Amino acid sequence: MSGDHSTYAPRSGFTKWIDTRLPLPRLMHDSFVSYPVPRNLNYAYTFGGILSIMLGLQMLTGIVLAMHYVASTDQAFTSVEFIMRDVNYGWLLRYLHANGASFFFLAVYLHIARGLYYGSYKAPRELLWILGVVILFLMMGTAFMGYVLPWGQMSFWGATVITGFFSAFPAVGDWIQRLLIGGFAVGQPTLNRFYSLHYLLPFMIAGVVILHIWALHVTGQTNPTGVDIRKKTDTIPFTPYATIKDALGMSVFFLVFAYFVFYMPNYLGHADNYIEANSLKTPAEIVPEWYFLPFYAMLRAITFNLGPINSKLGGVLTMFASILVLFVVPWLDTSKVRSAVYRPVYKVCFWLFIVDCLLLGWCGSQPPQGAIVLTAQLGTLYYFGFFLIIMPLLGLVEKPRRLPNSITEAVLSRRQTSAGRPAGATAAPEDRG
Amino acid sequence: MSEHETTADSEHEPNRRDFLYLATGMAGVVGAASLAWPFIDQMRPDASTLAAASIEVDISSLEKGSTLQVKWRGKPVTIRNRTDKEVQEAKDVQLSDLKDPVARNANLDANADATDINRSAGKGKENWFVMIQVCTHLGCIPLGEQGEFGGWFCPCHGSVYDTAGRIRHGPAPYNMELPPFDLTPGKTVRIG
């Protein structure tokens, strides 16, 4: 895909001099200007760009916050309050960083959902997808450790509960838990190392992001039809077409983000984290940040022993498996058709899966009693059923709709059919998803 | 040149380069593995954390029915002078009614029964009770003198413990643990 579309022509003597020594401007031009993208990309395809901006923003705000934060159990909580009250624009930087984490996850979940809907994980994009799951893993680790740093009640008890997961493993569990927290309970060594790793992991994410984009530019983007690029009219250059679409998507996304930062900065947080950590008093209910709630619900859904696996270990394994299963999605889906647009049954299962994730998230936010437990158990069942049963079997029995011969044909036929209809009801929605 | 080497590679007698290749490779692997260990080991509890592993507590003012909470290894340890009623209630429980029939007492055999005497400070000191007050589910701190059995109740996920700190129902898999301790009734207790 890359290489054969290079239109880069250095004009001045200086750019020619650079081009023969380190052709970085050529690489940038070929990757982000003349790079061909499918002509039918919709707004679901703008989250990749949004995510790279979010990563940059988190690193920028994080680095300046680190100039004022103190990673000590005596001072961490007060240093955060000091950032909020005394540091110039400290409130803005911290609210950007804290809400930035939430919006980073919002964007990544939409990005993943787009991938699941349009079959972006299918050959030849398996490695591209796996690198994405690696990024999600690193993001989760980074977010968890970052949440511990303000050293509030939720920070402390969240860290206690999450590192407690590892004690569920037989024989080596306690050893691993002590290795992670550097003591017998969460304390100074834990805070210090989490700070160090919270600073490190975003740079590792940035590294994997570069691999992710590299893999993307080798295979090229998917598109809402899932049909491969066949001819020149199927594509348009990245700049100005995709660039401007991405820019509009970003603007809208950042407007919503700004609304949260300026008008409801604590809406997504938990009030208990404004109480300093107390190792002798557990909050009435421990709840993770919203983006972990579906996984938390699955952890708590396993209330029964499964043979030799007790309920605690079972819950922990279920939670880890819920993310690990994403790694094998390219091989679980047996359908030859990429896009859900042409898969009528998969489309329904997909939207049920989205509803299921939201339902699990709601269960995770509620105290685990009565009907909530049963709902979470059924939700967990569908979550795994979607990946392990629906994906492999549906590809064998589902009858997909007829695929267009090319992207161009899909786009042009849509234009013709919409000519006679009133505006607004235009365009077969199935071609856009 | 490459053609030269590939044919040579498969057929030639081991030479000095092969020897050096193997020797440096092995040295590299062993070196990397032994260097990795300090990087992992530094994360384990340090000397000062381990040194703070033993404390002595004055329990002379602890009347029957009152509780003292101390911090040991960063965790709360409850020291309770149990009432006769509490001891009797705990004694009356059949082992078969327990979710976890093991004592979890660091001072006893690893598979000792979870009888009340095995959970208390021992014969003649049955009213004295020393326990790490950490829920065995996910590490929350249960609240004392609460719940259906008048023992402990964990507010996080609803585990209920009796007056001997044994799990009766709820998601916790084990009885709460007893630390290693040496208790002189009415005087002191040494934990750790």
XYZ file of C-alpha atoms in Angstrom:
625
model
C 0.000 0.000 0.000
C 2.680 2.525 0.944
C 5.572 3.332 -1.338
C 3.836 3.260 -4.707
C 1.801 6.407 -4.054
C 4.691 8.728 -3.190
C 4.146 12.144 -4.730
C 6.755 13.801 -2.573
C 8.993 16.100 -4.594
C 11.440 18.215 -2.583
C 11.568 21.694 -4.067
C 14.244 23.723 -2.322
C 17.912 22.853 -2.159
C 17.594 22.376 1.610
C 14.741 19.810 1.433
C 16.641 17.956 -1.320
C 19.708 17.910 0.938
C 17.584 16.473 3.796
C 15.842 13.966 1.491
C 19.111 12.273 0.471
C 20.271 12.014 4.089
C 17.227 11.404 6.332
C 14.009 11.254 4.301
C 11.764 12.032 7.272
C 9.763 14.730 5.449
C 9.142 12.160 2.681
C 7.927 9.603 5.229
C 5.556 12.172 6.773
C 4.273 13.296 3.362
C 3.695 9.719 2.206
C 2.014 8.720 5.487
C -0.199 11.705 6.147
C -0.612 13.642 2.905
C -0.565 11.477 -0.227
C -1.473 8.264 1.633
C -4.587 6.829 -0.069
C -7.637 6.101 2.102
C -10.953 4.530 1.040
C -13.346 7.207 -0.233
C -16.261 5.964 1.894
C -14.783 6.285 5.421
C -17.396 7.561 7.880
C -17.055 9.361 11.221
C -16.569 6.040 13.073
C -13.115 6.067 11.484
C -12.031 9.329 13.140
C -11.303 7.874 16.590
C -7.779 6.740 15.694
C -6.775 10.356 15.188
C -8.662 11.449 18.311
C -6.850 8.784 20.333
C -3.392 9.942 19.262
C -4.285 13.498 20.288
C -5.623 12.212 23.631
C -2.383 10.290 24.278
C -0.391 13.430 23.539
C -2.617 15.508 25.817
C -2.357 13.004 28.687
C 1.436 12.948 28.387
C 1.648 16.722 28.270
C -0.633 17.368 31.257
C 0.931 14.423 33.117
C 4.475 15.707 32.728
C 3.565 19.144 34.112
C 1.516 17.646 36.956
C 4.577 15.559 37.862
C 6.447 18.822 38.441
C 4.159 19.538 41.433
C 3.097 16.124 42.695
C 4.892 14.347 45.577
C 4.782 10.539 45.625
C 4.814 10.116 49.390
C 2.051 8.658 51.517
C 2.345 11.708 53.826
C 2.225 14.319 51.085
C 0.560 12.848 48.007
C -2.974 13.851 49.014
C -1.995 17.359 50.109
C 0.179 17.876 47.036
C -2.853 17.189 44.845
C -4.884 19.733 46.833
C -1.946 22.112 46.495
C -2.059 21.633 42.722
C -5.800 22.409 42.804
C -5.531 25.561 44.928
C -2.052 27.077 44.695
C -0.398 26.068 41.422
C -1.201 28.475 38.565
C -3.824 26.786 36.396
C -3.224 23.623 38.427
C -6.978 22.990 38.595
C -7.194 23.078 34.803
C -4.227 20.778 34.277
C -5.492 18.231 36.803
C -9.071 18.283 35.537
C -7.806 17.897 31.955
C -5.699 14.925 33.039
C -8.386 13.207 35.136
C -11.207 13.718 32.618
C -8.728 13.069 29.820
C -8.337 9.509 31.082
C -12.104 9.013 30.895
C -12.350 10.443 27.392
C -9.324 8.431 26.301
C -11.237 5.297 27.296
C -14.469 6.555 25.739
C -12.644 7.027 22.435
C -10.841 3.693 22.638
C -14.084 1.807 23.323
C -15.763 3.485 20.329
C -12.660 2.698 18.250
C -12.821 -0.987 19.291
C -16.592 -1.131 18.675
C -16.011 0.226 15.160
C -13.415 -2.507 14.619
C -15.850 -5.191 15.784
C -18.658 -3.825 13.606
C -16.725 -3.503 10.372
C -14.580 -6.630 10.940
C -11.364 -4.628 11.036
C -9.574 -7.522 12.779
C -9.888 -9.955 9.862
C -7.011 -11.010 7.614
C -4.694 -9.367 6.786
C -5.124 -7.054 9.795
C -4.694 -9.561 12.683
C -1.440 -8.047 13.952
C -2.882 -4.554 13.675
C -5.762 -5.668 15.912
C -3.484 -7.487 18.398
C -1.273 -4.402 18.745
C -4.447 -2.480 19.516
C -5.373 -4.929 22.294
C -1.832 -4.546 23.683
C -2.399 -0.787 23.772
C -5.711 -1.322 25.607
C -3.919 -3.503 28.176
C -1.227 -0.872 28.739
C -3.883 1.848 28.997
C -5.702 -0.099 31.699
C -2.511 -0.571 33.699
C -1.640 3.098 33.325
C -5.115 4.263 34.339
C -5.227 1.983 37.379
C -1.847 3.137 38.658
C -2.664 6.774 37.940
C -5.840 6.513 40.003
C -3.760 5.387 43.024
C -1.521 8.486 42.962
C -3.920 11.052 44.587
C -3.898 8.707 47.615
C -7.582 9.103 48.412
C -9.757 6.398 49.934
C -10.715 4.954 46.529
C -7.072 5.075 45.424
C -5.945 3.078 48.426
C -8.756 0.555 48.522
C -8.852 0.192 44.749
C -5.158 -0.686 44.863
C -5.789 -3.112 47.739
C -8.635 -4.882 45.938
C -6.911 -5.036 42.532
C -3.562 -6.277 43.842
C -5.630 -8.663 46.011
C -6.725 -10.380 42.778
C -3.269 -11.886 42.479
C -3.536 -13.506 45.921
C -6.278 -15.680 44.388
C -3.694 -17.715 42.470
C -2.740 -20.847 44.401
C 0.805 -21.291 45.799
C 2.474 -18.251 44.174
C -0.342 -15.726 44.705
C 0.849 -14.179 47.971
C 4.413 -13.964 46.701
C 3.257 -12.140 43.555
C 1.048 -9.788 45.547
C 3.941 -8.824 47.849
C 6.183 -8.383 44.834
C 3.670 -5.976 43.300
C 3.025 -3.858 46.395
C 6.471 -4.171 47.999
C 5.149 -4.954 51.466
C 2.431 -6.740 53.370
C -0.135 -4.065 52.566
C -0.417 -1.181 50.104
C 1.897 1.575 51.338
C 4.824 3.847 50.503
C 6.679 1.333 48.284
C 3.458 0.747 46.333
C 2.790 4.442 45.758
C 6.381 5.100 44.729
C 6.581 2.310 42.168
C 3.133 3.069 40.754
C 4.272 6.648 40.184
C 7.375 5.434 38.371
C 5.395 3.010 36.197
C 2.588 5.499 35.567
C 5.222 7.799 34.083
C 6.807 4.991 32.041
C 3.790 3.218 30.524
C 2.505 6.086 28.309
C 5.841 6.074 26.494
C 5.479 2.336 25.947
C 1.954 3.005 24.634
C 3.404 5.588 22.258
C 5.869 2.966 21.016
C 3.128 0.425 20.353
C 1.018 3.156 18.706
C 3.829 3.667 16.182
C 3.786 -0.087 15.413
C -0.040 0.065 15.217
C 0.090 2.884 12.644
C 2.893 1.155 10.749
C 0.813 -2.031 10.501
C -2.186 0.087 9.439
C -0.215 1.707 6.643
C 0.986 -1.672 5.366
C -2.515 -3.170 5.045
C -4.486 0.049 4.587
C -7.738 0.987 6.308
C -10.854 -1.103 6.187
C -14.000 0.703 5.136
C -17.743 0.430 5.849
C -18.306 -2.017 2.961
C -15.424 -4.265 4.016
C -14.573 -4.693 0.312
C -10.871 -4.381 -0.531
C -9.552 -1.452 -2.529
C -9.542 -2.607 -6.183
C -9.006 0.481 -8.298
C -7.768 4.009 -8.132
C -11.251 5.559 -7.888
C -11.786 3.643 -4.621
C -9.372 5.902 -2.788
C -8.757 9.563 -2.078
C -5.581 11.141 -0.661
C -5.370 11.423 3.146
C -4.901 15.173 2.917
C -7.136 17.095 2.580
C -10.051 14.576 2.662
C -9.384 12.387 5.723
C -7.504 15.153 7.515
C -10.464 17.511 7.441
C -12.908 14.779 8.423
C -10.681 13.824 11.352
C -10.384 17.488 12.316
C -14.161 17.937 12.454
C -14.559 14.714 14.473
C -11.891 15.917 16.908
C -13.523 19.328 17.279
C -16.859 17.817 18.270
C -15.177 15.316 20.596
C -13.146 18.032 22.291
C -16.219 20.233 22.708
C -17.852 17.483 24.770
C -14.564 16.929 26.610
C -14.308 20.638 27.389
C -17.891 20.656 28.678
C -16.940 18.009 31.234
C -13.662 19.693 32.180
C -15.222 23.120 32.737
C -18.781 22.398 33.864
C -18.801 18.996 35.548
C -15.157 18.064 36.234
C -15.964 15.669 39.079
C -18.976 14.020 37.504
C -17.011 10.933 36.422
C -15.002 10.687 39.662
C -15.931 9.333 43.060
C -16.473 11.597 46.087
C -14.636 9.186 48.404
C -11.390 9.978 46.642
C -11.470 13.441 48.198
C -10.982 11.713 51.575
C -7.358 10.916 52.357
C -6.395 7.225 52.321
C -6.955 5.475 55.653
C -5.608 1.950 55.891
C -7.845 1.167 58.891
C -11.170 2.136 57.374
C -12.734 0.716 54.216
C -15.242 2.891 52.319
C -18.809 1.596 52.384
C -18.534 0.455 48.799
C -15.501 0.173 46.550
C -16.259 1.125 42.959
C -13.711 1.500 40.170
C -13.763 4.240 37.544
C -16.617 3.892 35.029
C -14.406 2.462 32.291
C -13.592 -0.581 34.439
C -17.165 -1.242 35.580
C -18.084 -3.982 33.030
C -14.945 -5.938 33.964
C -15.619 -5.368 37.675
C -19.159 -6.722 37.199
C -17.774 -9.880 35.585
C -15.300 -10.284 38.452
C -18.128 -10.167 40.977
C -20.489 -12.288 38.872
C -18.612 -15.480 39.774
C -20.118 -16.177 43.194
C -19.926 -19.961 42.950
C -17.106 -22.526 43.001
C -16.287 -24.305 39.728
C -14.807 -27.660 40.700
C -11.348 -26.999 42.155
C -11.533 -23.281 41.276
C -13.017 -21.286 44.148
C -15.265 -18.299 43.503
C -12.486 -15.767 44.112
C -10.034 -17.300 41.635
C -12.903 -17.934 39.203
C -13.844 -14.240 39.273
C -10.277 -13.131 38.707
C -9.785 -15.574 35.817
C -13.086 -14.484 34.239
C -12.057 -10.843 34.403
C -8.646 -11.454 32.833
C -10.195 -13.723 30.203
C -12.687 -11.015 29.237
C -9.795 -8.950 27.862
C -7.549 -11.801 26.737
C -10.351 -13.142 24.522
C -9.933 -10.034 22.343
C -6.488 -11.297 21.271
C -7.977 -14.309 19.486
C -10.979 -12.552 17.893
C -9.367 -12.664 14.400
C -9.462 -16.456 14.583
C -12.798 -16.805 16.345
C -14.756 -15.061 13.607
C -15.170 -17.563 10.784
C -17.165 -15.337 8.412
C -15.556 -14.432 5.097
C -17.541 -11.189 5.012
C -15.879 -8.351 6.909
C -18.521 -5.712 7.438
C -21.614 -6.168 9.624
C -23.445 -4.105 7.004
C -23.753 -7.294 4.908
C -24.251 -9.638 7.878
C -27.870 -9.265 9.061
C -27.644 -11.649 12.036
C -24.198 -10.575 13.192
C -25.419 -6.979 13.150
C -28.134 -7.816 15.709
C -25.692 -9.837 17.845
C -23.237 -6.932 17.728
C -25.760 -4.388 18.992
C -26.849 -6.836 21.697
C -23.199 -7.083 22.685
C -22.988 -3.296 23.016
C -26.136 -3.271 25.166
C -24.664 -6.131 27.187
C -21.470 -4.142 27.882
C -23.529 -1.152 29.048
C -25.683 -3.421 31.211
C -22.574 -5.004 32.756
C -21.236 -1.519 33.417
C -24.422 -0.627 35.254
C -24.261 -3.878 37.276
C -20.665 -3.027 38.228
C -21.797 0.280 39.705
C -24.487 -1.307 41.906
C -24.020 -3.148 45.214
C -23.871 -6.866 44.349
C -27.179 -8.091 45.770
C -30.147 -10.087 44.562
C -31.165 -9.495 40.962
C -27.985 -7.516 40.210
C -25.881 -10.654 40.694
C -28.083 -12.705 38.371
C -28.139 -9.921 35.749
C -24.342 -9.698 35.881
C -24.089 -13.479 35.514
C -26.320 -13.496 32.439
C -24.408 -10.502 31.063
C -21.111 -12.327 31.544
C -22.577 -15.350 29.789
C -23.539 -13.291 26.732
C -20.198 -11.448 26.747
C -18.294 -14.716 26.395
C -21.004 -16.332 24.285
C -20.668 -13.530 21.728
C -16.962 -14.214 21.249
C -16.737 -17.964 21.820
C -20.026 -19.254 20.342
C -21.690 -16.634 18.129
C -18.535 -15.540 16.291
C -17.341 -19.032 15.225
C -20.783 -20.522 14.513
C -22.471 -17.556 12.864
C -19.835 -17.399 10.129
C -20.781 -20.948 9.146
C -24.579 -20.623 9.124
C -25.312 -16.973 8.296
C -26.267 -16.028 4.744
C -24.650 -12.653 4.023
C -26.184 -10.069 1.695
C -24.652 -9.501 -1.737
C -21.397 -7.538 -1.560
C -20.771 -4.630 -3.951
C -18.065 -5.274 -6.547
C -16.075 -2.282 -5.420
C -16.132 0.673 -3.056
C -16.756 2.960 -6.017
C -19.810 0.931 -7.047
C -21.214 1.038 -3.507
C -20.763 4.806 -3.283
C -22.114 5.579 -6.760
C -25.153 3.303 -6.471
C -26.019 5.036 -3.228
C -25.871 8.386 -4.959
C -28.147 7.243 -7.771
C -30.789 5.719 -5.528
C -30.840 8.777 -3.298
C -31.366 11.187 -6.209
C -35.129 10.649 -6.285
C -35.679 10.641 -2.521
C -36.206 13.630 -0.248
C -33.109 15.029 1.390
C -32.465 13.697 4.875
C -33.744 10.237 4.070
C -30.942 9.899 1.548
C -28.315 7.253 1.229
C -28.789 3.601 2.057
C -27.715 3.594 5.700
C -26.341 0.109 5.385
C -23.487 1.375 3.231
C -22.419 3.736 5.953
C -23.286 1.479 8.869
C 29.763 -13.557 -0.555
C 26.534 -14.746 1.017
C 26.565 -17.788 -1.231
C 30.024 -18.550 0.053
C 28.918 -18.553 3.663
C 25.681 -20.490 3.327
C 27.364 -23.437 1.664
C 30.156 -23.258 4.209
C 27.678 -23.063 7.103
C 26.012 -26.382 6.543
C 29.053 -28.478 5.786
C 32.170 -27.163 7.466
C 33.860 -28.495 10.581
C 33.180 -26.446 13.734
C 35.640 -23.595 13.679
C 36.763 -20.850 16.010
C 33.839 -18.578 14.988
C 31.288 -21.283 15.873
C 32.922 -21.697 19.245
C 32.892 -17.955 19.891
C 29.284 -17.718 18.713
C 28.156 -20.377 21.203
C 30.342 -19.141 24.040
C 29.278 -15.487 23.761
C 25.668 -16.525 23.265
C 25.671 -18.622 26.416
C 27.480 -15.936 28.409
C 24.897 -13.444 27.210
C 21.935 -15.582 28.212
C 23.335 -16.457 31.653
C 24.417 -12.851 32.198
C 21.020 -11.441 31.242
C 19.192 -13.964 33.417
C 21.326 -13.304 36.495
C 21.135 -9.547 35.981
C 17.339 -9.756 35.678
C 16.944 -11.165 39.182
C 18.087 -8.036 41.106
C 15.637 -6.011 39.036
C 12.789 -8.299 40.093
C 13.974 -8.843 43.660
C 14.169 -5.086 44.428
C 10.386 -4.972 44.208
C 9.865 -7.395 47.107
C 9.347 -6.084 50.680
C 12.528 -4.277 51.751
C 14.573 -4.743 54.929
C 12.840 -1.951 56.851
C 9.402 -3.378 56.054
C 10.534 -6.821 57.233
C 12.207 -5.350 60.332
C 8.922 -3.776 61.411
C 7.421 -7.247 61.396
C 7.091 -7.606 65.196
C 5.295 -5.372 67.742
C 4.489 -5.557 71.454
C 1.147 -4.264 72.758
C 0.040 -3.501 76.352
C -3.349 -5.140 76.967
C -3.606 -4.542 80.726
C -6.511 -2.099 80.344
C -8.528 -4.348 78.023
C -11.762 -5.243 79.880
C -14.074 -8.083 78.853
C -16.098 -7.138 75.799
C -13.684 -4.491 74.597
C -11.444 -4.418 71.560
C -8.109 -2.876 70.717
C -7.026 -2.271 67.138
C -3.334 -2.063 66.313
C -1.457 -1.849 63.037
C 0.910 -4.671 62.191
C 2.643 -4.924 58.809
C 0.349 -2.154 57.556
C -2.754 -4.197 58.367
C -5.176 -3.762 61.254
C -4.948 -6.441 63.946
C -7.845 -6.741 66.341
C -7.170 -7.775 69.946
C -10.413 -8.622 71.718
C -11.182 -9.725 75.226
C -14.286 -11.724 74.339
C -17.305 -12.018 76.601
C -18.261 -15.444 77.934
C -21.358 -15.369 75.751
C -19.278 -14.835 72.616
C -16.938 -17.682 73.521
C -19.874 -19.984 74.265
C -21.585 -19.139 70.974
C -18.412 -19.836 69.020
C -17.845 -23.101 70.897
C -21.342 -24.348 70.127
C -20.791 -24.221 66.364
C -20.313 -27.596 64.672
C -17.297 -27.880 62.343
C -19.622 -29.143 59.621
C -21.476 -25.795 59.679
C -18.348 -23.901 58.718
C -17.546 -22.814 55.168
C -13.834 -23.087 55.939
C -13.026 -25.823 58.521
C -9.316 -24.863 58.825
C -8.066 -22.786 61.797
C -5.803 -20.428 59.727
C -3.840 -19.871 62.918
C -0.151 -19.131 62.279
C 0.666 -20.537 65.735
C -0.762 -23.969 64.947
C -0.469 -26.707 62.380
C -1.491 -25.566 58.871
C -4.445 -27.975 58.783
C -5.643 -27.648 62.397
C -9.438 -27.634 62.803
C -11.260 -24.334 63.102
C -12.562 -25.088 66.586
C -12.999 -22.118 68.899
C -10.053 -23.153 71.052
C -7.813 -23.263 67.970
C -9.001 -19.789 66.964
C -8.483 -18.271 70.442
C -5.233 -17.650 72.343
C -5.328 -21.256 73.598
C -6.363 -23.290 76.653
C -7.195 -21.141 79.656
C -7.079 -18.007 77.510
C -10.167 -18.701 75.423
C -11.519 -15.189 75.942
C -8.410 -13.650 74.352
C -8.631 -13.262 70.630
C -5.993 -11.880 68.221
C -6.797 -11.689 64.516
C -5.759 -9.899 61.324
C -8.892 -7.921 60.599
C -8.750 -8.237 56.824
C -11.516 -9.848 54.809
C -10.195 -12.863 52.898
C -12.270 -11.915 49.860
C -10.580 -8.812 48.498
C -8.863 -7.281 51.509
C -11.435 -4.854 52.954
C -11.658 -4.193 56.713
C -14.766 -5.855 58.213
C -16.634 -4.007 60.957
C -16.552 -5.516 64.475
C -19.514 -6.682 66.632
C -21.828 -6.685 63.650
C -23.624 -9.083 61.386
C -25.887 -11.995 62.022
C -23.447 -13.802 64.386
C -22.335 -10.717 66.337
C -18.833 -11.144 64.940
C -17.606 -9.228 61.912
C -19.356 -7.986 58.818
C -17.584 -6.841 55.658
C -19.330 -3.843 54.106
C -17.684 -4.329 50.708
C -19.219 -7.544 49.479
C -21.245 -8.740 52.452
C -19.133 -11.498 54.024
C -20.343 -12.446 57.524
C -17.940 -13.767 60.195
C -18.774 -15.170 63.640
C -17.295 -14.218 67.042
C -14.242 -16.377 66.292
C -13.645 -14.600 62.960
C -14.742 -17.618 60.926
C -16.466 -17.082 57.587
C -20.120 -18.127 57.839
C -21.518 -16.869 54.571
C -20.703 -14.438 51.780
C -18.095 -14.439 49.009
C -14.974 -14.716 51.247
C -13.362 -18.140 50.843
C -11.448 -18.457 54.171
C -11.601 -17.609 57.861
C -9.766 -14.416 58.768
C -6.133 -15.153 59.587
C -4.523 -15.220 63.029
C -1.004 -13.750 63.159
C 1.850 -15.400 65.048
C 1.530 -14.044 68.616
C 2.536 -14.659 72.208
C -0.044 -13.506 74.751
C 0.180 -13.106 78.517
C -3.394 -12.567 79.767
C -3.991 -9.103 81.176
C -0.425 -8.006 80.473
C 1.040 -7.895 76.971
C 0.816 -9.504 73.579
C 3.713 -9.770 71.168
C 2.613 -9.967 67.528
C 4.954 -11.239 64.819
